[in-house]
Backbone as JSON Lines, residues from 0, in Angstrom:
{"i":0,"aa":"M","n":[0.67,-1.33,-0.22],"ca":[0.15,0.05,0.04],"c":[1.01,1.76,0.1]}
{"i":1,"aa":"R","n":[1.64,1.07,1.26],"ca":[3.02,2.14,0.94],"c":[3.15,2.44,-0.53]}
{"i":2,"aa":"L","n":[3.93,1.35,-1.36],"ca":[4.83,1.71,-2.0],"c":[3.7,2.09,-3.21]}
{"i":3,"aa":"L","n":[2.47,1.69,-3.57],"ca":[1.53,2.45,-3.93],"c":[0.99,3.83,-3.58]}
{"i":4,"aa":"I","n":[1.11,4.18,-2.78],"ca":[0.93,5.77,-2.59],"c":[1.58,7.02,-3.19]}
{"i":5,"aa":"A","n":[3.4,5.92,-2.69],"ca":[4.35,6.55,-3.33],"c":[4.66,6.87,-4.78]}
{"i":6,"aa":"A","n":[4.38,5.71,-5.05],"ca":[4.14,5.93,-6.78],"c":[3.32,6.67,-7.64]}
{"i":7,"aa":"T","n":[2.29,6.51,-6.36],"ca":[1.05,7.9,-7.56],"c":[1.24,8.98,-7.33]}
{"i":8,"aa":"L","n":[1.96,9.06,-6.25],"ca":[2.44,10.62,-5.37],"c":[3.96,10.97,-6.8]}
{"i":9,"aa":"A","n":[4.69,10.13,-7.14],"ca":[5.63,10.43,-7.99],"c":[5.11,10.26,-9.25]}
{"i":10,"aa":"T","n":[4.2,10.03,-9.6],"ca":[4.02,10.57,-10.2],"c":[3.1,11.69,-11.38]}
{"i":11,"aa":"L","n":[1.85,11.54,-9.62],"ca":[1.79,13.38,-9.68],"c":[2.3,14.5,-9.8]}
{"i":12,"aa":"A","n":[3.82,14.07,-8.59],"ca":[5.01,15.37,-9.53],"c":[5.59,15.77,-10.29]}
{"i":13,"aa":"C","n":[5.44,14.51,-11.39],"ca":[6.23,14.88,-12.24],"c":[5.41,15.17,-13.32]}
{"i":14,"aa":"E","n":[3.59,15.08,-12.74],"ca":[2.88,15.69,-13.64],"c":[2.59,17.89,-14.05]}
{"i":15,"aa":"A","n":[2.58,17.5,-12.14],"ca":[2.88,18.68,-11.99],"c":[4.18,19.2,-12.48]}
{"i":16,"aa":"S","n":[4.87,18.82,-12.42],"ca":[6.74,19.4,-12.17],"c":[6.71,19.71,-14.27]}
{"i":17,"aa":"R","n":[5.63,19.48,-14.84],"ca":[5.85,19.58,-17.03],"c":[4.97,21.18,-16.53]}
{"i":18,"aa":"S","n":[4.06,21.68,-15.45],"ca":[3.9,23.09,-15.54],"c":[4.23,23.96,-15.44]}
{"i":19,"aa":"Q","n":[4.59,24.94,-16.2],"ca":[5.97,25.89,-16.47],"c":[5.17,26.45,-15.25]}
{"i":20,"aa":"E","n":[3.78,26.67,-14.6],"ca":[4.17,27.62,-13.27],"c":[2.69,27.4,-12.55]}
{"i":21,"aa":"M","n":[3.29,27.6,-11.72],"ca":[1.5,26.83,-10.04],"c":[1.57,26.82,-9.16]}
{"i":22,"aa":"S","n":[0.76,27.46,-8.53],"ca":[0.43,28.79,-7.82],"c":[0.33,27.83,-6.32]}
{"i":23,"aa":"Y","n":[0.62,28.45,-5.13],"ca":[0.43,27.4,-4.35],"c":[-0.21,26.48,-3.89]}
{"i":24,"aa":"G","n":[-1.02,27.11,-4.06],"ca":[-2.61,26.35,-3.87],"c":[-2.35,25.3,-4.7]}
{"i":25,"aa":"Q","n":[-2.19,25.11,-5.64],"ca":[-2.64,23.69,-7.03],"c":[-1.08,23.12,-6.76]}
{"i":26,"aa":"A","n":[-0.29,23.65,-6.05],"ca":[0.91,22.61,-5.39],"c":[1.36,21.74,-4.65]}
{"i":27,"aa":"E","n":[-0.24,22.37,-3.47],"ca":[-0.64,22.08,-2.57],"c":[-1.82,20.52,-2.55]}
{"i":28,"aa":"Y","n":[-2.41,21.21,-3.46],"ca":[-3.36,20.84,-3.83],"c":[-2.88,19.42,-4.59]}
{"i":29,"aa":"L","n":[-2.55,19.04,-5.33],"ca":[-1.07,18.28,-6.08],"c":[-0.69,17.15,-5.09]}
{"i":30,"aa":"N","n":[0.18,17.69,-4.61],"ca":[0.09,17.51,-2.77],"c":[-0.55,16.48,-1.63]}
{"i":31,"aa":"S","n":[-1.59,16.67,-1.13],"ca":[-2.26,16.35,-0.65],"c":[-3.43,15.5,-1.18]}
{"i":32,"aa":"C","n":[-3.85,16.31,-2.52],"ca":[-5.73,16.22,-2.44],"c":[-5.7,14.97,-3.86]}
{"i":33,"aa":"A","n":[-5.02,15.41,-4.61],"ca":[-5.11,14.8,-6.39],"c":[-5.3,13.26,-5.91]}
{"i":34,"aa":"V","n":[-3.86,12.74,-4.75],"ca":[-3.93,10.85,-4.95],"c":[-5.33,10.88,-4.68]}
{"i":35,"aa":"C","n":[-6.68,11.85,-4.03],"ca":[-7.8,10.19,-3.93],"c":[-9.05,11.6,-4.95]}
{"i":36,"aa":"H","n":[-8.79,13.09,-4.95],"ca":[-9.59,13.67,-5.34],"c":[-9.25,13.91,-7.36]}
{"i":37,"aa":"G","n":[-8.2,13.13,-7.7],"ca":[-7.88,13.22,-8.95],"c":[-7.49,15.03,-9.42]}
{"i":38,"aa":"I","n":[-6.43,14.48,-10.51],"ca":[-5.21,15.81,-10.41],"c":[-6.39,16.9,-10.7]}
{"i":39,"aa":"D","n":[-8.4,16.65,-12.17],"ca":[-8.98,17.64,-12.16],"c":[-10.24,17.57,-11.08]}
{"i":40,"aa":"G","n":[-10.08,16.88,-10.82],"ca":[-10.71,17.65,-8.95],"c":[-11.86,16.04,-8.94]}
{"i":41,"aa":"K","n":[-12.0,15.35,-10.08],"ca":[-13.66,14.94,-10.75],"c":[-13.68,14.06,-9.73]}
{"i":42,"aa":"G","n":[-13.22,13.94,-8.74],"ca":[-13.21,12.23,-7.27],"c":[-12.17,10.77,-7.99]}
{"i":43,"aa":"D","n":[-11.64,11.31,-9.25],"ca":[-11.31,9.82,-9.46],"c":[-9.43,9.85,-9.15]}
{"i":44,"aa":"G","n":[-9.2,9.87,-8.37],"ca":[-7.71,9.52,-8.02],"c":[-7.06,8.69,-8.05]}
{"i":45,"aa":"P","n":[-6.03,8.0,-8.36],"ca":[-5.55,6.41,-8.22],"c":[-6.25,5.68,-6.78]}
{"i":46,"aa":"L","n":[-6.05,6.68,-5.44],"ca":[-6.64,5.78,-4.26],"c":[-7.66,5.93,-3.93]}
{"i":47,"aa":"R","n":[-9.5,6.21,-4.93],"ca":[-9.99,6.57,-4.74],"c":[-10.93,5.04,-5.0]}
{"i":48,"aa":"N","n":[-10.65,3.89,-5.02],"ca":[-11.29,2.8,-4.76],"c":[-10.48,1.46,-3.39]}
{"i":49,"aa":"L","n":[-9.3,2.64,-3.17],"ca":[-9.26,1.97,-1.9],"c":[-10.1,2.9,-0.25]}
{"i":50,"aa":"L","n":[-11.32,3.95,-0.91],"ca":[-12.01,4.63,0.08],"c":[-13.39,3.9,-0.01]}
{"i":51,"aa":"V","n":[-13.58,3.76,1.57],"ca":[-15.06,3.48,1.72],"c":[-16.1,4.34,1.41]}
{"i":52,"aa":"K","n":[-15.88,5.19,1.19],"ca":[-16.78,6.83,0.71],"c":[-16.14,7.19,-0.72]}
{"i":53,"aa":"R","n":[-16.26,7.47,-2.44],"ca":[-15.03,8.35,-2.82],"c":[-15.1,9.09,-3.32]}
{"i":54,"aa":"P","n":[-14.11,9.73,-3.01],"ca":[-14.31,11.3,-2.68],"c":[-15.37,12.13,-3.9]}
{"i":55,"aa":"A","n":[-15.18,13.25,-3.07],"ca":[-16.17,13.99,-3.34],"c":[-15.25,14.78,-5.27]}
{"i":56,"aa":"D","n":[-16.4,15.33,-5.99],"ca":[-16.03,15.84,-7.62],"c":[-16.22,17.69,-7.25]}
{"i":57,"aa":"L","n":[-14.73,17.57,-6.6],"ca":[-14.89,19.19,-6.33],"c":[-15.42,19.63,-7.42]}
{"i":58,"aa":"T","n":[-15.52,19.86,-9.06],"ca":[-15.87,20.78,-9.79],"c":[-17.22,21.11,-9.95]}
{"i":59,"aa":"H","n":[-17.89,20.39,-9.19],"ca":[-19.49,21.3,-9.37],"c":[-19.58,21.44,-7.86]}
{"i":60,"aa":"L","n":[-18.8,22.2,-7.08],"ca":[-19.71,22.49,-6.21],"c":[-20.14,23.96,-5.63]}
{"i":61,"aa":"S","n":[-19.49,24.88,-7.44],"ca":[-20.37,25.79,-7.99],"c":[-22.04,25.41,-7.56]}
{"i":62,"aa":"Q","n":[-21.57,25.08,-8.63],"ca":[-23.26,24.02,-9.13],"c":[-23.94,24.08,-8.19]}
{"i":63,"aa":"R","n":[-23.78,22.8,-7.31],"ca":[-24.66,22.4,-5.77],"c":[-24.6,23.54,-5.04]}
{"i":64,"aa":"N","n":[-24.47,24.64,-5.5],"ca":[-24.85,25.59,-4.29],"c":[-25.46,27.02,-5.14]}
{"i":65,"aa":"G","n":[-25.98,27.07,-5.75],"ca":[-26.81,28.19,-6.36],"c":[-25.85,29.16,-7.5]}
{"i":66,"aa":"G","n":[-24.66,27.9,-8.17],"ca":[-24.28,29.1,-8.8],"c":[-22.17,29.91,-8.04]}
{"i":67,"aa":"T","n":[-23.07,29.55,-6.11],"ca":[-21.21,29.97,-5.75],"c":[-21.14,29.43,-5.19]}
{"i":68,"aa":"F","n":[-19.86,29.73,-4.79],"ca":[-18.59,28.72,-4.37],"c":[-18.82,28.96,-2.48]}
{"i":69,"aa":"P","n":[-18.76,27.91,-2.11],"ca":[-19.18,27.37,-1.12],"c":[-17.52,27.84,-0.49]}
{"i":70,"aa":"Y","n":[-17.07,28.51,-0.55],"ca":[-15.39,28.76,-0.39],"c":[-15.21,28.63,1.44]}
{"i":71,"aa":"S","n":[-16.43,29.62,2.38],"ca":[-16.81,29.04,3.83],"c":[-16.38,27.17,4.26]}
{"i":72,"aa":"R","n":[-17.5,27.04,3.3],"ca":[-17.81,25.72,3.47],"c":[-16.72,24.73,2.89]}
{"i":73,"aa":"V","n":[-15.85,25.1,1.81],"ca":[-14.85,24.61,1.1],"c":[-13.91,24.48,2.4]}
{"i":74,"aa":"F","n":[-12.96,25.97,2.92],"ca":[-12.62,25.83,4.07],"c":[-12.87,24.73,5.5]}
{"i":75,"aa":"A","n":[-13.93,24.85,5.79],"ca":[-13.54,23.96,6.8],"c":[-13.68,22.93,6.71]}
{"i":76,"aa":"T","n":[-14.11,22.28,5.14],"ca":[-14.25,20.79,5.44],"c":[-12.69,20.42,5.37]}
{"i":77,"aa":"I","n":[-11.83,21.45,4.47],"ca":[-10.66,20.81,4.38],"c":[-9.45,20.66,6.12]}
{"i":78,"aa":"D","n":[-10.21,21.9,6.63],"ca":[-9.03,22.33,7.58],"c":[-9.66,21.05,8.75]}
{"i":79,"aa":"G","n":[-11.05,20.97,9.04],"ca":[-11.52,19.68,9.45],"c":[-11.77,19.35,11.27]}
{"i":80,"aa":"R","n":[-10.58,20.45,11.33],"ca":[-10.61,21.2,13.08],"c":[-11.85,20.82,13.55]}
{"i":81,"aa":"Y","n":[-12.62,21.89,12.97],"ca":[-14.06,22.37,13.34],"c":[-15.12,21.63,13.16]}
{"i":82,"aa":"A","n":[-14.75,20.39,12.79],"ca":[-16.0,19.64,12.74],"c":[-16.91,19.21,13.18]}
{"i":83,"aa":"V","n":[-18.46,19.19,12.77],"ca":[-19.56,18.56,14.17],"c":[-19.25,17.17,13.67]}
{"i":84,"aa":"S","n":[-19.53,16.68,15.02],"ca":[-18.82,15.34,15.27],"c":[-20.07,14.76,15.09]}
{"i":85,"aa":"S","n":[-21.29,15.32,14.92],"ca":[-22.58,14.37,14.19],"c":[-22.86,14.84,13.2]}
{"i":86,"aa":"H","n":[-21.99,15.23,12.56],"ca":[-21.6,14.76,10.57],"c":[-21.45,14.06,10.17]}
{"i":87,"aa":"G","n":[-21.06,12.69,11.23],"ca":[-21.02,11.3,10.96],"c":[-19.32,11.87,10.68]}
{"i":88,"aa":"N","n":[-18.63,10.17,10.15],"ca":[-17.43,9.99,10.05],"c":[-16.63,10.88,9.1]}
{"i":89,"aa":"R","n":[-15.51,10.45,8.49],"ca":[-15.19,11.43,7.54],"c":[-13.93,10.45,7.6]}
{"i":90,"aa":"E","n":[-13.19,10.29,5.93],"ca":[-12.57,9.48,5.72],"c":[-10.72,10.84,5.23]}
{"i":91,"aa":"M","n":[-11.92,12.21,5.1],"ca":[-11.01,12.34,4.23],"c":[-10.15,13.29,5.26]}
{"i":92,"aa":"P","n":[-8.24,13.5,5.39],"ca":[-7.54,13.68,6.56],"c":[-7.91,15.03,6.8]}
{"i":93,"aa":"V","n":[-7.83,15.2,8.46],"ca":[-8.22,16.57,9.26],"c":[-7.56,17.41,8.52]}
{"i":94,"aa":"W","n":[-6.68,18.21,7.42],"ca":[-5.84,18.5,7.25],"c":[-5.49,19.7,7.66]}
{"i":95,"aa":"G","n":[-6.63,20.5,9.11],"ca":[-6.04,21.29,10.02],"c":[-5.27,20.59,10.82]}
{"i":96,"aa":"R","n":[-5.14,19.82,11.45],"ca":[-4.46,19.23,12.3],"c":[-2.35,18.4,11.4]}
{"i":97,"aa":"E","n":[-2.62,17.86,9.94],"ca":[-1.66,17.73,9.92],"c":[-1.32,18.37,8.8]}
{"i":98,"aa":"F","n":[-1.45,19.79,8.55],"ca":[-0.48,20.69,8.35],"c":[0.19,21.53,9.23]}
{"i":99,"aa":"L","n":[-1.08,21.97,10.55],"ca":[0.26,22.26,11.72],"c":[1.04,21.87,12.69]}
{"i":100,"aa":"E","n":[0.68,20.69,12.6],"ca":[1.89,19.56,13.42],"c":[3.08,19.85,12.3]}
{"i":101,"aa":"D","n":[3.24,20.15,10.89],"ca":[5.0,20.42,10.29],"c":[4.99,21.68,10.39]}
{"i":102,"aa":"D","n":[3.77,22.26,10.17],"ca":[4.58,24.56,10.51],"c":[4.35,24.73,11.2]}
{"i":103,"aa":"A","n":[4.2,24.09,13.16],"ca":[4.04,24.45,14.15],"c":[5.44,24.22,14.7]}
{"i":104,"aa":"K","n":[6.74,23.49,13.89],"ca":[7.54,22.54,14.36],"c":[9.12,23.7,13.14]}
{"i":105,"aa":"T","n":[8.95,23.72,12.26],"ca":[8.98,24.99,11.36],"c":[8.84,26.46,11.95]}
{"i":106,"aa":"Y","n":[7.49,27.15,11.86],"ca":[7.45,28.26,12.9],"c":[6.59,29.07,14.73]}
{"i":107,"aa":"G","n":[6.55,27.83,14.2],"ca":[6.45,27.46,16.26],"c":[5.38,28.03,15.72]}
{"i":108,"aa":"P","n":[4.38,27.38,17.31],"ca":[3.02,27.72,17.4],"c":[1.67,28.41,16.86]}
{"i":109,"aa":"S","n":[2.26,30.05,17.24],"ca":[1.2,31.04,16.37],"c":[1.82,30.78,14.84]}
{"i":110,"aa":"G","n":[3.59,31.0,14.7],"ca":[3.77,31.07,12.84],"c":[3.46,29.78,12.25]}
{"i":111,"aa":"G","n":[2.4,28.72,13.11],"ca":[2.29,27.29,12.52],"c":[0.66,27.59,12.1]}
{"i":112,"aa":"E","n":[0.41,27.76,13.02],"ca":[-1.09,29.02,12.87],"c":[-1.63,29.54,11.62]}
{"i":113,"aa":"V","n":[-0.8,30.4,11.69],"ca":[-0.9,31.78,10.35],"c":[-0.7,30.46,9.24]}
{"i":114,"aa":"M","n":[0.4,29.76,8.92],"ca":[0.59,29.08,8.19],"c":[-0.19,28.0,7.6]}
{"i":115,"aa":"T","n":[-1.05,27.17,8.57],"ca":[-1.6,26.49,7.9],"c":[-2.9,26.93,7.86]}
{"i":116,"aa":"T","n":[-3.22,27.99,7.96],"ca":[-4.23,28.74,7.49],"c":[-3.88,29.24,6.35]}
{"i":117,"aa":"E","n":[-3.12,29.22,5.89],"ca":[-2.67,30.41,4.25],"c":[-2.37,28.93,3.66]}
{"i":118,"aa":"R","n":[-2.03,27.83,4.09],"ca":[-1.87,26.59,2.95],"c":[-3.38,26.69,2.64]}
{"i":119,"aa":"I","n":[-4.74,26.64,3.24],"ca":[-5.59,25.83,3.6],"c":[-6.23,27.08,2.54]}
{"i":120,"aa":"H","n":[-6.25,28.66,3.07],"ca":[-7.04,29.14,1.96],"c":[-6.25,29.05,0.28]}
{"i":121,"aa":"N","n":[-5.28,29.08,0.93],"ca":[-4.8,28.72,-1.26],"c":[-5.37,27.41,-2.0]}
{"i":122,"aa":"L","n":[-5.79,26.06,-0.68],"ca":[-5.72,25.11,-0.99],"c":[-6.98,25.72,-1.44]}
{"i":123,"aa":"A","n":[-8.51,26.05,-1.33],"ca":[-9.97,26.95,-0.93],"c":[-9.77,27.11,-2.66]}
{"i":124,"aa":"G","n":[-8.87,28.55,-2.46],"ca":[-9.09,29.64,-3.26],"c":[-8.24,28.78,-4.92]}
{"i":125,"aa":"Y","n":[-7.87,27.67,-5.21],"ca":[-7.4,26.62,-5.98],"c":[-8.37,25.63,-6.08]}
{"i":126,"aa":"I","n":[-8.97,24.81,-5.4],"ca":[-10.48,24.59,-5.48],"c":[-11.57,25.16,-5.87]}
{"i":127,"aa":"A","n":[-11.77,26.68,-5.71],"ca":[-12.58,27.84,-6.52],"c":[-12.39,27.65,-7.82]}
{"i":128,"aa":"T","n":[-10.91,27.73,-8.8],"ca":[-10.92,26.97,-9.94],"c":[-10.58,26.01,-11.07]}
{"i":129,"aa":"L","n":[-11.21,25.16,-10.3],"ca":[-11.3,24.36,-10.84],"c":[-13.12,23.58,-11.17]}
{"i":130,"aa":"Q","n":[-13.79,24.5,-11.01],"ca":[-15.1,24.97,-11.5],"c":[-15.67,24.45,-12.78]}
{"i":131,"aa":"H","n":[-17.24,24.13,-12.84],"ca":[-17.42,24.29,-14.14],"c":[-18.25,24.76,-14.56]}
């Protein structure tokens, strides 16, 4: 399983390196999300079949929200630290905790929180660009 994940991430990194210029949000997406949600955000990542619930198609979030991108909801879902437990289990990692662990080591507790928040903003902003 670890070998499959490593190979998948290497493939995604190669795809990403072909791009001339990439935003922080796109780089973070390719690094953290594409393995499940797919490069184009359609929920067709290489690990999708290993999950109990298929990853969300991120390309129609605006359409399903009356034509407006649900930025706050996307941000909160990615962060995951403040999710309401009554909404059920989530297979998606709680990226707020995941990012904060590494960011706090590098930037300290306060700086780590700032960096984690910025990473999630970059991701939410990139996902907004995937809308059809």
